[in-house]
Structures are given as C-alpha cells and as structure tokens.
Amino acid sequence: MVKLIEEIKHDASFIKSHSLQPQWYKVLKTLILLGFLVGYGYLFGWLTMLVFVTIFFFLSLLVHLLYRIKTAKWTQSWLDFVVVEENGETKPTSIGKFYYSAVIFNAILSLIVSQALR
C-alpha cells in the first residue's frame, strides 16, 4: 500500500509540475469538465452522469498508465510524448495527437455508453 501511495504522489507531482500545458489551461480544463458534468447531470440525471464519469475516468486511467509505463515514468519519449535532455536532466517537451485523440475517444465512448444505459 505504501508503494502505491508513493507512485500516486510521483504522478501527482509530475502532473502539477510539467510544462506540457500552461497552468491557466490546466485550471480552465478542470472548470470546463466540472461545468460539463453539472450540466450533463442536470440534463440527463445524476446516475447517467455518474456512469459517464466512471467510464471516462477508468478509460483515462488506462491511457495514463499506458503512457506512464511506456515512458518509464515520464523519462523517455514514446509516441507523441517527447522528452529531451536539458542541463543533464530529462524534461518532457510535448504531447500531442495520440494522447488528445485518446481523451476525445474516451469522452465519446463514455457519452455513448452512459446514454445507452438510460
């Protein structure tokens, strides 16, 4: 259990500190997601929204873990995740089409399933 907590802390630290997206974008996408969820819950019911959230976060966790494994905990390049060495340290510089396509796919699949279960 201690190892799992340490791994979660490692990932949380990476997510907070990376410069792949500007800080304002990280805040904006969080606000947009929360607004979407409230609206979705209001329009289609809170159970439908909960199904959407569960599926979306599960699929997103799978994408996160895939990237985490393939990039050796964010230290090497893989697909659209690019890491460079700068002043003797590795630094991620970009993430792109595959990652964002996977997130969009996750959202669409979550919408379809949550609506089909209504």
PDB file of C-alpha atoms in Angstrom:
ATOM      1  CA  MET A   1       0.000   0.000   0.000  1.00  0.00           C
ATOM      2  CA  VAL A   2       2.883   2.370   0.798  1.00  0.00           C
ATOM      3  CA  LYS A   3       4.378   1.792  -2.675  1.00  0.00           C
ATOM      4  CA  LEU A   4       1.043   2.602  -4.331  1.00  0.00           C
ATOM      5  CA  ILE A   5       0.783   5.860  -2.367  1.00  0.00           C
ATOM      6  CA  GLU A   6       4.349   6.778  -3.355  1.00  0.00           C
ATOM      7  CA  GLU A   7       3.580   6.091  -7.032  1.00  0.00           C
ATOM      8  CA  ILE A   8       0.435   8.240  -6.847  1.00  0.00           C
ATOM      9  CA  LYS A   9       2.461  11.040  -5.242  1.00  0.00           C
ATOM     10  CA  HIS A  10       5.061  10.718  -8.019  1.00  0.00           C
ATOM     11  CA  ASP A  11       2.402  11.065 -10.719  1.00  0.00           C
ATOM     12  CA  ALA A  12       0.624  13.919  -8.932  1.00  0.00           C
ATOM     13  CA  SER A  13       3.935  15.754  -8.642  1.00  0.00           C
ATOM     14  CA  PHE A  14       4.580  15.259 -12.375  1.00  0.00           C
ATOM     15  CA  ILE A  15       1.087  16.442 -13.302  1.00  0.00           C
ATOM     16  CA  LYS A  16       1.419  19.582 -11.181  1.00  0.00           C
ATOM     17  CA  SER A  17       4.929  20.447 -12.339  1.00  0.00           C
ATOM     18  CA  HIS A  18       5.054  19.621 -16.052  1.00  0.00           C
ATOM     19  CA  SER A  19       5.083  22.415 -18.584  1.00  0.00           C
ATOM     20  CA  LEU A  20       3.341  20.500 -21.371  1.00  0.00           C
ATOM     21  CA  GLN A  21       0.328  22.754 -20.823  1.00  0.00           C
ATOM     22  CA  PRO A  22       0.282  26.243 -19.329  1.00  0.00           C
ATOM     23  CA  GLN A  23      -1.052  26.496 -15.767  1.00  0.00           C
ATOM     24  CA  TRP A  24      -4.087  28.543 -16.877  1.00  0.00           C
ATOM     25  CA  TYR A  25      -5.021  25.715 -19.294  1.00  0.00           C
ATOM     26  CA  LYS A  26      -4.899  23.114 -16.513  1.00  0.00           C
ATOM     27  CA  VAL A  27      -7.284  25.256 -14.434  1.00  0.00           C
ATOM     28  CA  LEU A  28      -9.545  26.043 -17.404  1.00  0.00           C
ATOM     29  CA  LYS A  29      -9.955  22.410 -18.445  1.00  0.00           C
ATOM     30  CA  THR A  30     -10.835  21.474 -14.859  1.00  0.00           C
ATOM     31  CA  LEU A  31     -13.515  24.173 -14.742  1.00  0.00           C
ATOM     32  CA  ILE A  32     -14.859  23.136 -18.147  1.00  0.00           C
ATOM     33  CA  LEU A  33     -15.026  19.481 -17.046  1.00  0.00           C
ATOM     34  CA  LEU A  34     -16.846  20.369 -13.823  1.00  0.00           C
ATOM     35  CA  GLY A  35     -19.284  22.612 -15.710  1.00  0.00           C
ATOM     36  CA  PHE A  36     -19.922  19.881 -18.263  1.00  0.00           C
ATOM     37  CA  LEU A  37     -20.554  17.314 -15.533  1.00  0.00           C
ATOM     38  CA  VAL A  38     -23.023  19.554 -13.693  1.00  0.00           C
ATOM     39  CA  GLY A  39     -24.849  20.309 -16.956  1.00  0.00           C
ATOM     40  CA  TYR A  40     -24.838  16.663 -18.010  1.00  0.00           C
ATOM     41  CA  GLY A  41     -26.178  15.607 -14.631  1.00  0.00           C
ATOM     42  CA  TYR A  42     -28.870  18.285 -14.717  1.00  0.00           C
ATOM     43  CA  LEU A  43     -29.977  17.387 -18.269  1.00  0.00           C
ATOM     44  CA  PHE A  44     -29.792  13.587 -18.156  1.00  0.00           C
ATOM     45  CA  GLY A  45     -29.832  12.708 -14.478  1.00  0.00           C
ATOM     46  CA  TRP A  46     -27.159  12.268 -11.867  1.00  0.00           C
ATOM     47  CA  LEU A  47     -26.970   8.498 -12.311  1.00  0.00           C
ATOM     48  CA  THR A  48     -26.264   8.917 -16.036  1.00  0.00           C
ATOM     49  CA  MET A  49     -23.598  11.484 -15.184  1.00  0.00           C
ATOM     50  CA  LEU A  50     -22.075   9.091 -12.642  1.00  0.00           C
ATOM     51  CA  VAL A  51     -21.927   6.341 -15.291  1.00  0.00           C
ATOM     52  CA  PHE A  52     -20.216   8.793 -17.679  1.00  0.00           C
ATOM     53  CA  VAL A  53     -17.687   9.850 -15.009  1.00  0.00           C
ATOM     54  CA  THR A  54     -16.914   6.266 -14.011  1.00  0.00           C
ATOM     55  CA  ILE A  55     -16.292   5.114 -17.573  1.00  0.00           C
ATOM     56  CA  PHE A  56     -14.393   8.266 -18.583  1.00  0.00           C
ATOM     57  CA  PHE A  57     -12.070   8.208 -15.589  1.00  0.00           C
ATOM     58  CA  PHE A  58     -11.465   4.462 -15.930  1.00  0.00           C
ATOM     59  CA  LEU A  59     -10.538   4.805 -19.616  1.00  0.00           C
ATOM     60  CA  SER A  60      -8.433   7.876 -18.856  1.00  0.00           C
ATOM     61  CA  LEU A  61      -6.642   5.943 -16.120  1.00  0.00           C
ATOM     62  CA  LEU A  62      -5.799   3.268 -18.683  1.00  0.00           C
ATOM     63  CA  VAL A  63      -4.349   5.898 -21.043  1.00  0.00           C
ATOM     64  CA  HIS A  64      -2.410   7.433 -18.136  1.00  0.00           C
ATOM     65  CA  LEU A  65      -0.980   4.071 -17.081  1.00  0.00           C
ATOM     66  CA  LEU A  66      -0.071   3.170 -20.664  1.00  0.00           C
ATOM     67  CA  TYR A  67       1.864   6.435 -21.055  1.00  0.00           C
ATOM     68  CA  ARG A  68       3.417   6.014 -17.609  1.00  0.00           C
ATOM     69  CA  ILE A  69       4.698   2.534 -18.440  1.00  0.00           C
ATOM     70  CA  LYS A  70       5.847   3.283 -21.995  1.00  0.00           C
ATOM     71  CA  THR A  71       7.655   6.492 -20.962  1.00  0.00           C
ATOM     72  CA  ALA A  72       9.347   4.862 -17.944  1.00  0.00           C
ATOM     73  CA  LYS A  73       7.627   7.250 -15.509  1.00  0.00           C
ATOM     74  CA  TRP A  74       7.834  10.260 -17.830  1.00  0.00           C
ATOM     75  CA  THR A  75      11.592   9.970 -18.533  1.00  0.00           C
ATOM     76  CA  GLN A  76      11.725   8.762 -22.152  1.00  0.00           C
ATOM     77  CA  SER A  77       9.938   9.589 -25.382  1.00  0.00           C
ATOM     78  CA  TRP A  78       7.110   7.425 -26.685  1.00  0.00           C
ATOM     79  CA  LEU A  79       4.600   8.114 -29.475  1.00  0.00           C
ATOM     80  CA  ASP A  80       3.692  11.802 -29.131  1.00  0.00           C
ATOM     81  CA  PHE A  81       5.269  12.254 -25.667  1.00  0.00           C
ATOM     82  CA  VAL A  82       8.664  13.853 -26.308  1.00  0.00           C
ATOM     83  CA  VAL A  83      11.394  14.044 -23.680  1.00  0.00           C
ATOM     84  CA  VAL A  84      14.698  15.904 -24.159  1.00  0.00           C
ATOM     85  CA  GLU A  85      17.785  16.168 -22.024  1.00  0.00           C
ATOM     86  CA  GLU A  86      18.429  19.707 -20.827  1.00  0.00           C
ATOM     87  CA  ASN A  87      21.265  20.616 -18.436  1.00  0.00           C
ATOM     88  CA  GLY A  88      21.747  16.956 -17.561  1.00  0.00           C
ATOM     89  CA  GLU A  89      18.078  16.452 -16.671  1.00  0.00           C
ATOM     90  CA  THR A  90      15.261  14.931 -18.677  1.00  0.00           C
ATOM     91  CA  LYS A  91      12.401  17.277 -19.444  1.00  0.00           C
ATOM     92  CA  PRO A  92       9.140  16.489 -21.265  1.00  0.00           C
ATOM     93  CA  THR A  93       8.549  18.982 -24.062  1.00  0.00           C
ATOM     94  CA  SER A  94       5.380  17.909 -25.846  1.00  0.00           C
ATOM     95  CA  ILE A  95       2.417  15.608 -26.006  1.00  0.00           C
ATOM     96  CA  GLY A  96       0.081  15.643 -28.943  1.00  0.00           C
ATOM     97  CA  LYS A  97      -2.258  13.979 -31.378  1.00  0.00           C
ATOM     98  CA  PHE A  98      -2.407  10.445 -29.995  1.00  0.00           C
ATOM     99  CA  TYR A  99      -2.929  11.492 -26.379  1.00  0.00           C
ATOM    100  CA  TYR A 100      -5.615  14.066 -27.131  1.00  0.00           C
ATOM    101  CA  SER A 101      -7.301  11.699 -29.609  1.00  0.00           C
ATOM    102  CA  ALA A 102      -7.442   9.066 -26.860  1.00  0.00           C
ATOM    103  CA  VAL A 103      -9.032  11.562 -24.436  1.00  0.00           C
ATOM    104  CA  ILE A 104     -11.633  12.575 -27.038  1.00  0.00           C
ATOM    105  CA  PHE A 105     -12.322   8.905 -27.827  1.00  0.00           C
ATOM    106  CA  ASN A 106     -12.761   8.212 -24.095  1.00  0.00           C
ATOM    107  CA  ALA A 107     -15.263  11.068 -23.794  1.00  0.00           C
ATOM    108  CA  ILE A 108     -17.273   9.979 -26.838  1.00  0.00           C
ATOM    109  CA  LEU A 109     -17.356   6.329 -25.744  1.00  0.00           C
ATOM    110  CA  SER A 110     -18.381   7.378 -22.223  1.00  0.00           C
ATOM    111  CA  LEU A 111     -21.195   9.529 -23.650  1.00  0.00           C
ATOM    112  CA  ILE A 112     -22.458   6.700 -25.859  1.00  0.00           C
ATOM    113  CA  VAL A 113     -22.444   4.113 -23.068  1.00  0.00           C
ATOM    114  CA  SER A 114     -23.983   6.431 -20.471  1.00  0.00           C
ATOM    115  CA  GLN A 115     -26.762   7.376 -22.887  1.00  0.00           C
ATOM    116  CA  ALA A 116     -27.342   3.758 -23.958  1.00  0.00           C
ATOM    117  CA  LEU A 117     -27.840   2.742 -20.316  1.00  0.00           C
ATOM    118  CA  ARG A 118     -30.510   5.414 -19.718  1.00  0.00           C
TER     119      ARG A 118
END
